[in-house]
mmCIF file of C-alpha atoms (C1' of nucleotides) in Angstrom:
data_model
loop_
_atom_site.group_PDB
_atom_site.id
_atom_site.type_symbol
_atom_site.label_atom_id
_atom_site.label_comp_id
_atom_site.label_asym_id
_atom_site.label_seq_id
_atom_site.Cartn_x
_atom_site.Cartn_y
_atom_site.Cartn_z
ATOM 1 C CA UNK N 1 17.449 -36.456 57.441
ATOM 2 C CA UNK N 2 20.087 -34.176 55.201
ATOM 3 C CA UNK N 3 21.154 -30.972 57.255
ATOM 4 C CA UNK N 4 23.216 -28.352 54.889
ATOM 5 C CA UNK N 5 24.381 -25.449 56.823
ATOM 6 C CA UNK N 6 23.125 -22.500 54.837
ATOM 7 C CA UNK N 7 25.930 -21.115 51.957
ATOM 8 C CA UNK N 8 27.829 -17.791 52.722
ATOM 9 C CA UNK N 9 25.826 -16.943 48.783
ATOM 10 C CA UNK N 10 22.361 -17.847 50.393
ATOM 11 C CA UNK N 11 23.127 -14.225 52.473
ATOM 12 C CA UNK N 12 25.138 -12.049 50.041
ATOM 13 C CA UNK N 13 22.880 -13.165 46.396
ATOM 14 C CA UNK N 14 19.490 -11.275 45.787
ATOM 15 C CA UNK N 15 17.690 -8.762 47.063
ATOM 16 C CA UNK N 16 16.958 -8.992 50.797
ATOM 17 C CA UNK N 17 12.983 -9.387 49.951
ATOM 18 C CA UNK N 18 14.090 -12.788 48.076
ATOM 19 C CA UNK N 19 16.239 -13.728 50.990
ATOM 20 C CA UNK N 20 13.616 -13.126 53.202
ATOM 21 C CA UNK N 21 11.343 -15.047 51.264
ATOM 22 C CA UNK N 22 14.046 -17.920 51.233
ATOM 23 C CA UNK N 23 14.365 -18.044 54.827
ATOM 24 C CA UNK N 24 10.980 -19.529 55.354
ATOM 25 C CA UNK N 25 11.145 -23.597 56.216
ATOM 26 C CA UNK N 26 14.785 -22.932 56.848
ATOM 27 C CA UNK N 27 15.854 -24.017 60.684
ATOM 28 C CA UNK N 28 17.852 -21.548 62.997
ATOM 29 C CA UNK N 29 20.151 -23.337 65.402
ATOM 30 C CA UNK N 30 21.756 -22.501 68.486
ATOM 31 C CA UNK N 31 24.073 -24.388 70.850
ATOM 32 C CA UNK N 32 24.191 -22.612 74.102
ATOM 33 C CA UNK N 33 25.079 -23.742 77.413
ATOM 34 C CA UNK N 34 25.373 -27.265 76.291
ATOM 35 C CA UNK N 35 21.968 -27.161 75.333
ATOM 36 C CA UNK N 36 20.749 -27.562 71.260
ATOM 37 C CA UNK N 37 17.441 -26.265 70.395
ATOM 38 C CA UNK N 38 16.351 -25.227 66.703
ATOM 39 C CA UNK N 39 13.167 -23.950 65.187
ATOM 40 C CA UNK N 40 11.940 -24.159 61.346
ATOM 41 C CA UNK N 41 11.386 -19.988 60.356
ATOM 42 C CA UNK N 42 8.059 -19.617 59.518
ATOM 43 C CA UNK N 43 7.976 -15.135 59.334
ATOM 44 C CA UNK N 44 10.706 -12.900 58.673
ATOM 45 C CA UNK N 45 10.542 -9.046 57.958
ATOM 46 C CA UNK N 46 13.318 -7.685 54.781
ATOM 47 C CA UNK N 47 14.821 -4.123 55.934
ATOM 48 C CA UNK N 48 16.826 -3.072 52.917
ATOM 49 C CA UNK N 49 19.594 -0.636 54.129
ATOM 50 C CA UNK N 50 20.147 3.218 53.606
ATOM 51 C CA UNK N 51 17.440 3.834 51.649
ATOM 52 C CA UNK N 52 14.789 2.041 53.986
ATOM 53 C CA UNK N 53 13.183 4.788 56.404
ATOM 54 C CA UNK N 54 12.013 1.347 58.580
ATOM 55 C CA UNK N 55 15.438 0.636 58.657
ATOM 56 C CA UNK N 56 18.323 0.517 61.265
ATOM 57 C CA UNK N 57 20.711 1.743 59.112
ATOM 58 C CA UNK N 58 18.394 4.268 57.747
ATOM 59 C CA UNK N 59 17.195 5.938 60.776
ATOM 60 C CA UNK N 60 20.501 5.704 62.768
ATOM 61 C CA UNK N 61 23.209 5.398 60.190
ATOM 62 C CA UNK N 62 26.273 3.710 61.417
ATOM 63 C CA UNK N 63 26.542 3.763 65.104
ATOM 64 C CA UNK N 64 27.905 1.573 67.852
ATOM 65 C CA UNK N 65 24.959 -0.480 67.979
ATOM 66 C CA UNK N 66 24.122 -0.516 64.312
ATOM 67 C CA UNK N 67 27.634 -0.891 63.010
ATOM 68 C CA UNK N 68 27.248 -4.897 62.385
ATOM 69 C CA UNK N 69 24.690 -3.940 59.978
ATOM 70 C CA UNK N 70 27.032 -2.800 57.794
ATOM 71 C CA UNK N 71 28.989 -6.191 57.568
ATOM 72 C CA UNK N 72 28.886 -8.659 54.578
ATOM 73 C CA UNK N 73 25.761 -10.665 54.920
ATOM 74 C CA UNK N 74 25.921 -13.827 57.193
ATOM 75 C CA UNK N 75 26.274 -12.807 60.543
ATOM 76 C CA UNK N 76 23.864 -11.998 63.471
ATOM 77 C CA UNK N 77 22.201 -8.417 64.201
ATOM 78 C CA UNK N 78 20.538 -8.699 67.550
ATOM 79 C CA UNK N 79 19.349 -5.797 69.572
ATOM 80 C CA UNK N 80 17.490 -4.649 72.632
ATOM 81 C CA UNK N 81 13.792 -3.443 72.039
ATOM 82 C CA UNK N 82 11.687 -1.539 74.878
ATOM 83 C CA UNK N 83 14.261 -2.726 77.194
ATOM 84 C CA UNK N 84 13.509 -5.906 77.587
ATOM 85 C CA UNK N 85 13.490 -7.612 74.602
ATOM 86 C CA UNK N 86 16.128 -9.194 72.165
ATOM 87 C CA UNK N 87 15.831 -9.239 68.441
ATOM 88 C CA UNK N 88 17.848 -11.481 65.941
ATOM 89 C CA UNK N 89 17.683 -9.837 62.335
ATOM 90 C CA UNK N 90 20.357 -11.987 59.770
ATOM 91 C CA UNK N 91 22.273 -9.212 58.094
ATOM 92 C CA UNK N 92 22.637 -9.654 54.217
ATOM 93 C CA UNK N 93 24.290 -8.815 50.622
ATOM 94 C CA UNK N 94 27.558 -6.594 50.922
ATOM 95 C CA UNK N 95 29.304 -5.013 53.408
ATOM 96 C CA UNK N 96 27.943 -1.605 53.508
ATOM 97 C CA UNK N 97 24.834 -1.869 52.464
ATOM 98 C CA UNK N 98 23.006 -2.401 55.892
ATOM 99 C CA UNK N 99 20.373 -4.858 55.028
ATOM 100 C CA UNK N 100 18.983 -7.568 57.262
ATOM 101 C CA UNK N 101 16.124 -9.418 57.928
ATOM 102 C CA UNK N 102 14.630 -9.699 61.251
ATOM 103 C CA UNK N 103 13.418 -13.302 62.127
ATOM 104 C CA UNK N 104 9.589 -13.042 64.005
ATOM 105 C CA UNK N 105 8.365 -16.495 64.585
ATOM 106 C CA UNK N 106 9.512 -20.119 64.851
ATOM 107 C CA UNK N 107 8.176 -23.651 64.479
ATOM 108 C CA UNK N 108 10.052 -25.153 67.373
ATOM 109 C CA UNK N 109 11.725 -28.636 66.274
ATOM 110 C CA UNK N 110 14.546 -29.726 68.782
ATOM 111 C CA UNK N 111 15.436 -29.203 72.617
ATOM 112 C CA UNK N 112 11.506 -28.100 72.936
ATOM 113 C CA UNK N 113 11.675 -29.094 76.491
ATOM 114 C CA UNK N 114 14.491 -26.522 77.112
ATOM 115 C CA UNK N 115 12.742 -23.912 75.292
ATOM 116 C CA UNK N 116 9.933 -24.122 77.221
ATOM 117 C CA UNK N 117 11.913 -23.958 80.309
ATOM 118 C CA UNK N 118 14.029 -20.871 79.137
ATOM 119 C CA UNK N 119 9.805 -19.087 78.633
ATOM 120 C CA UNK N 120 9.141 -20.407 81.992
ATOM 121 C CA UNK N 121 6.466 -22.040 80.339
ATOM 122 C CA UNK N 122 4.468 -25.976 80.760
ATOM 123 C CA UNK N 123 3.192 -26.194 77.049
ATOM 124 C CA UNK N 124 4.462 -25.038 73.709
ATOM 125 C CA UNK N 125 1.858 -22.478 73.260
ATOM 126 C CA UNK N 126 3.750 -19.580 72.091
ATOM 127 C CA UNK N 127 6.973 -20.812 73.111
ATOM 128 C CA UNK N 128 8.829 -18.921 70.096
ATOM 129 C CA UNK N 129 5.503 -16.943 68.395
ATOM 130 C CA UNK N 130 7.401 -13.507 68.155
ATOM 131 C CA UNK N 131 10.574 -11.758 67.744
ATOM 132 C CA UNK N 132 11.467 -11.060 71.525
ATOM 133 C CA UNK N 133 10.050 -14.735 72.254
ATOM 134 C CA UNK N 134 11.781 -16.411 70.150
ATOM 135 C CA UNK N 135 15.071 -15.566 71.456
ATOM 136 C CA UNK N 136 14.785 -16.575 74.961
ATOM 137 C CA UNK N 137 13.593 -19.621 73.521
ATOM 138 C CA UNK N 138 17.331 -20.279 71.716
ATOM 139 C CA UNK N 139 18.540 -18.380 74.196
ATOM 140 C CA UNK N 140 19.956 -15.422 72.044
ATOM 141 C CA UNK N 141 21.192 -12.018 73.580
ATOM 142 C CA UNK N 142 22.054 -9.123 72.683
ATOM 143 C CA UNK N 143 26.059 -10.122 72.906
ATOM 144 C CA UNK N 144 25.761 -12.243 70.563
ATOM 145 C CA UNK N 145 25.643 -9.135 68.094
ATOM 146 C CA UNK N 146 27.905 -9.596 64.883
ATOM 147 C CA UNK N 147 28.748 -12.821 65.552
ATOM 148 C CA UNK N 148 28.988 -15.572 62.480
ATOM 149 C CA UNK N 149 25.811 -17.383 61.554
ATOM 150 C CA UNK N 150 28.630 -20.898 60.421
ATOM 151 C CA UNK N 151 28.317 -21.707 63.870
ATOM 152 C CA UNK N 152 29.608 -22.979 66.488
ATOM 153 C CA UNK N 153 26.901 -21.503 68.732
ATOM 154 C CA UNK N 154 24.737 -20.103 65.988
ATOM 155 C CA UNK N 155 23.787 -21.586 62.141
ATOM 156 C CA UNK N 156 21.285 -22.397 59.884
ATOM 157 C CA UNK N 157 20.521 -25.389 58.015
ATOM 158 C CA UNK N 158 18.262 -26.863 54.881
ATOM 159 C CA UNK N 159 16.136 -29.911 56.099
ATOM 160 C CA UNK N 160 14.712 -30.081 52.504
ATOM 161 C CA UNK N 161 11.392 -28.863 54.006
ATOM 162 C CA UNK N 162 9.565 -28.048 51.008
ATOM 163 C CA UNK N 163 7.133 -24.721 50.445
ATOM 164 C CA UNK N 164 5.095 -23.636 47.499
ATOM 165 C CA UNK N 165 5.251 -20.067 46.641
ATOM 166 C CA UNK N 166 1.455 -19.939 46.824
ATOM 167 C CA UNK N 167 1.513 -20.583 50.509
ATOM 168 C CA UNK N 168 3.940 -17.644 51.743
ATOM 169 C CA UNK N 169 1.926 -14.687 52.424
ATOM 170 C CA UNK N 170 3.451 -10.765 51.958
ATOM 171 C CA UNK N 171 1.996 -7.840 54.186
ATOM 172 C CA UNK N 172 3.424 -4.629 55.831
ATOM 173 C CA UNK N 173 6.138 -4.759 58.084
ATOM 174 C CA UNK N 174 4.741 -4.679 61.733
ATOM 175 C CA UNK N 175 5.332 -1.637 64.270
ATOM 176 C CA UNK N 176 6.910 0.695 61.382
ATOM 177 C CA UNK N 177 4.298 3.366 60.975
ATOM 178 C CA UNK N 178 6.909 5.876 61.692
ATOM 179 C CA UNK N 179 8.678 5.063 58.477
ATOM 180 C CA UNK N 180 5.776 7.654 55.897
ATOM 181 C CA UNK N 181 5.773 5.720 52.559
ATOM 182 C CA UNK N 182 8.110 2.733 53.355
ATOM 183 C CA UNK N 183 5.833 1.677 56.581
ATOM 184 C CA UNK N 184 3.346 0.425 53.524
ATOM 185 C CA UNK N 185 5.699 -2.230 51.772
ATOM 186 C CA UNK N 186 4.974 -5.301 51.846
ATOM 187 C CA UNK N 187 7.726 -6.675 53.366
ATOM 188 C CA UNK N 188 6.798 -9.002 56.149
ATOM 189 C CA UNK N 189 6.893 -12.775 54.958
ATOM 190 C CA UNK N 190 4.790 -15.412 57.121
ATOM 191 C CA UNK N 191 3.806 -19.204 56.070
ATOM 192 C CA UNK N 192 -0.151 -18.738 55.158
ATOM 193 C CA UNK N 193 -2.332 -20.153 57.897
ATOM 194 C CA UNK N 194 0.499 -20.986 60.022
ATOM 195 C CA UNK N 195 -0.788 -21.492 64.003
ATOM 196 C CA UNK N 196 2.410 -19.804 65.256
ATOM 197 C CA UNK N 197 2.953 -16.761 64.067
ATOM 198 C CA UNK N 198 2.594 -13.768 65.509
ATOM 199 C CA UNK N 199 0.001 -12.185 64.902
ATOM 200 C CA UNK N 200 -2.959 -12.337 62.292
ATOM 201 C "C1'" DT X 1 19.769 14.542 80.148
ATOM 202 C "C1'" DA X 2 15.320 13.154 78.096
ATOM 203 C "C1'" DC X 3 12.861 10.574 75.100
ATOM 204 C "C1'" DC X 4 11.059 6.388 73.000
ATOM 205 C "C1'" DG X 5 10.823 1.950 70.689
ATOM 206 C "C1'" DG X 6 10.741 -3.591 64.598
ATOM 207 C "C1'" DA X 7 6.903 -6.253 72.067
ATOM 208 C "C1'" DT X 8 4.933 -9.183 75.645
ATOM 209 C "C1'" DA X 9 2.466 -10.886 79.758
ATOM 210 C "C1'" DT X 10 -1.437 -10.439 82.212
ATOM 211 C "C1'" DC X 11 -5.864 -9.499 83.254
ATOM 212 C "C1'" DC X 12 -10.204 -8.815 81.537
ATOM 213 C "C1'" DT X 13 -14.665 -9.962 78.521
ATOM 214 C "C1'" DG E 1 -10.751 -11.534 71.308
ATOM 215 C "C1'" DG E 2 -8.979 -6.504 73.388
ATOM 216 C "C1'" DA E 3 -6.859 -3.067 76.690
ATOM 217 C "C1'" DT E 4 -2.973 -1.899 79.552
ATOM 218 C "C1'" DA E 5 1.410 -1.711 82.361
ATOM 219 C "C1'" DT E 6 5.897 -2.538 81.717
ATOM 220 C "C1'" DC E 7 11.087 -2.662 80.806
ATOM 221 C "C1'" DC E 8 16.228 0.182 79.896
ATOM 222 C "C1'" DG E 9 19.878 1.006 76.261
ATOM 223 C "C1'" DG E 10 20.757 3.923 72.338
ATOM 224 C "C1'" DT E 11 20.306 8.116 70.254
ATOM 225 C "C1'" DA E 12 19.986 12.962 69.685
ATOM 226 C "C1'" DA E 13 19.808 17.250 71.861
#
DNA sequence: TACCGGATATCCT
DNA sequence: GGATATCCGGTAA
């Protein structure tokens, strides 16, 4: 099977609804602590930037935390959510401009045994169904933060998995109602019918 | 110094 | 399927 690492243009070209779009049926890899596991994305959220009230960059503007938001597309945003939880968003387009998309759900494809034993799980039932799940799965923290999605520890490759547009589904972004007019966007991408996403 | 979140596990029906 | 307890770092005051 052909694996292409994604382009540095597949970040930085289009708007970060398109990318977001694009990121479905691509794989996110991670080699950590000797151990390779990978998933094939199957829902993403688009947050576009400054002018997004859902948004990191929006809400905060540039700050400690959110300052690798602001970097040209291609690296990794990851950040700590009711304390406990870590989520990976892909930052995108130019530097500046504070877009990213936030990964939600993976198909998990390689070292499944290893993700189930970083969940402290026995099956794969909902070993990587959710944003804060699916980084303990590839074991993703929140220092990995602004570092480059061209490996060696974190990439993302084409395995030529093939989806119609017809089958990618669009609804609002989940756990944004704060956000007035923006919270209604339809801006969260998910494979239709798809056993492992999140939520319905 | 105080508040709160881009969520999940667990226990219930 | 649904309700609920829970975690702590970042941000603004």
């Amino acid at each position: 099977m052909l694996h292409t690492p994604l382009s540095k243009d597949f970040y930085i070209n289009g708007h970060v609804t398109d990318i977001a779009k694009n990121l479905l049926g691509k794989v996110l890899c991670t080699q950590k602590n000797n151990q390779f596991t990978s998933g094939m994305i199957i829902e993403t959220e688009a947050y576009s930037g400054i002018d997004d009230l859902a948004c990191h960059a929006c809400r905060f503007g540039k700050t400690p935390r959110t300052e690798v938001m602001f970097k040209e597309g291609g690296v990794a945003y990851i950040y700590l959510c009711y304390g406990i939880h870590h989520l990976f968003n892909i930052v995108t387009n130019q530097a500046g401009e504070g877009n990213a998309v936030l990964i939600r759900a993976l198909e998990p494809l390689d070292g499944i045994n290893t993700m189930i034993e970083r969940r402290q799980k026995t099956t794969m039932h909902r070993i990587a169904s959710g944003p804060g799940t699916l980084t303990q799965a590839l074991h993703l923290k929140t220092s990995d933060t602004g570092n480059s999605l061209f490996g060696p520890n974190i990439w993302l490759e084409d395995r030529g998995f093939n989806l119609p547009a017809k089958n990618i589904e669009a609804k609002k972004r989940i756990g944004v109602d704060y956000a007035g007019a923006d919270a209604e966007k339809p801006w969260r991408f998910y494979i239709r019918d798809h056993a492992m996403i999140s939520k319905k």
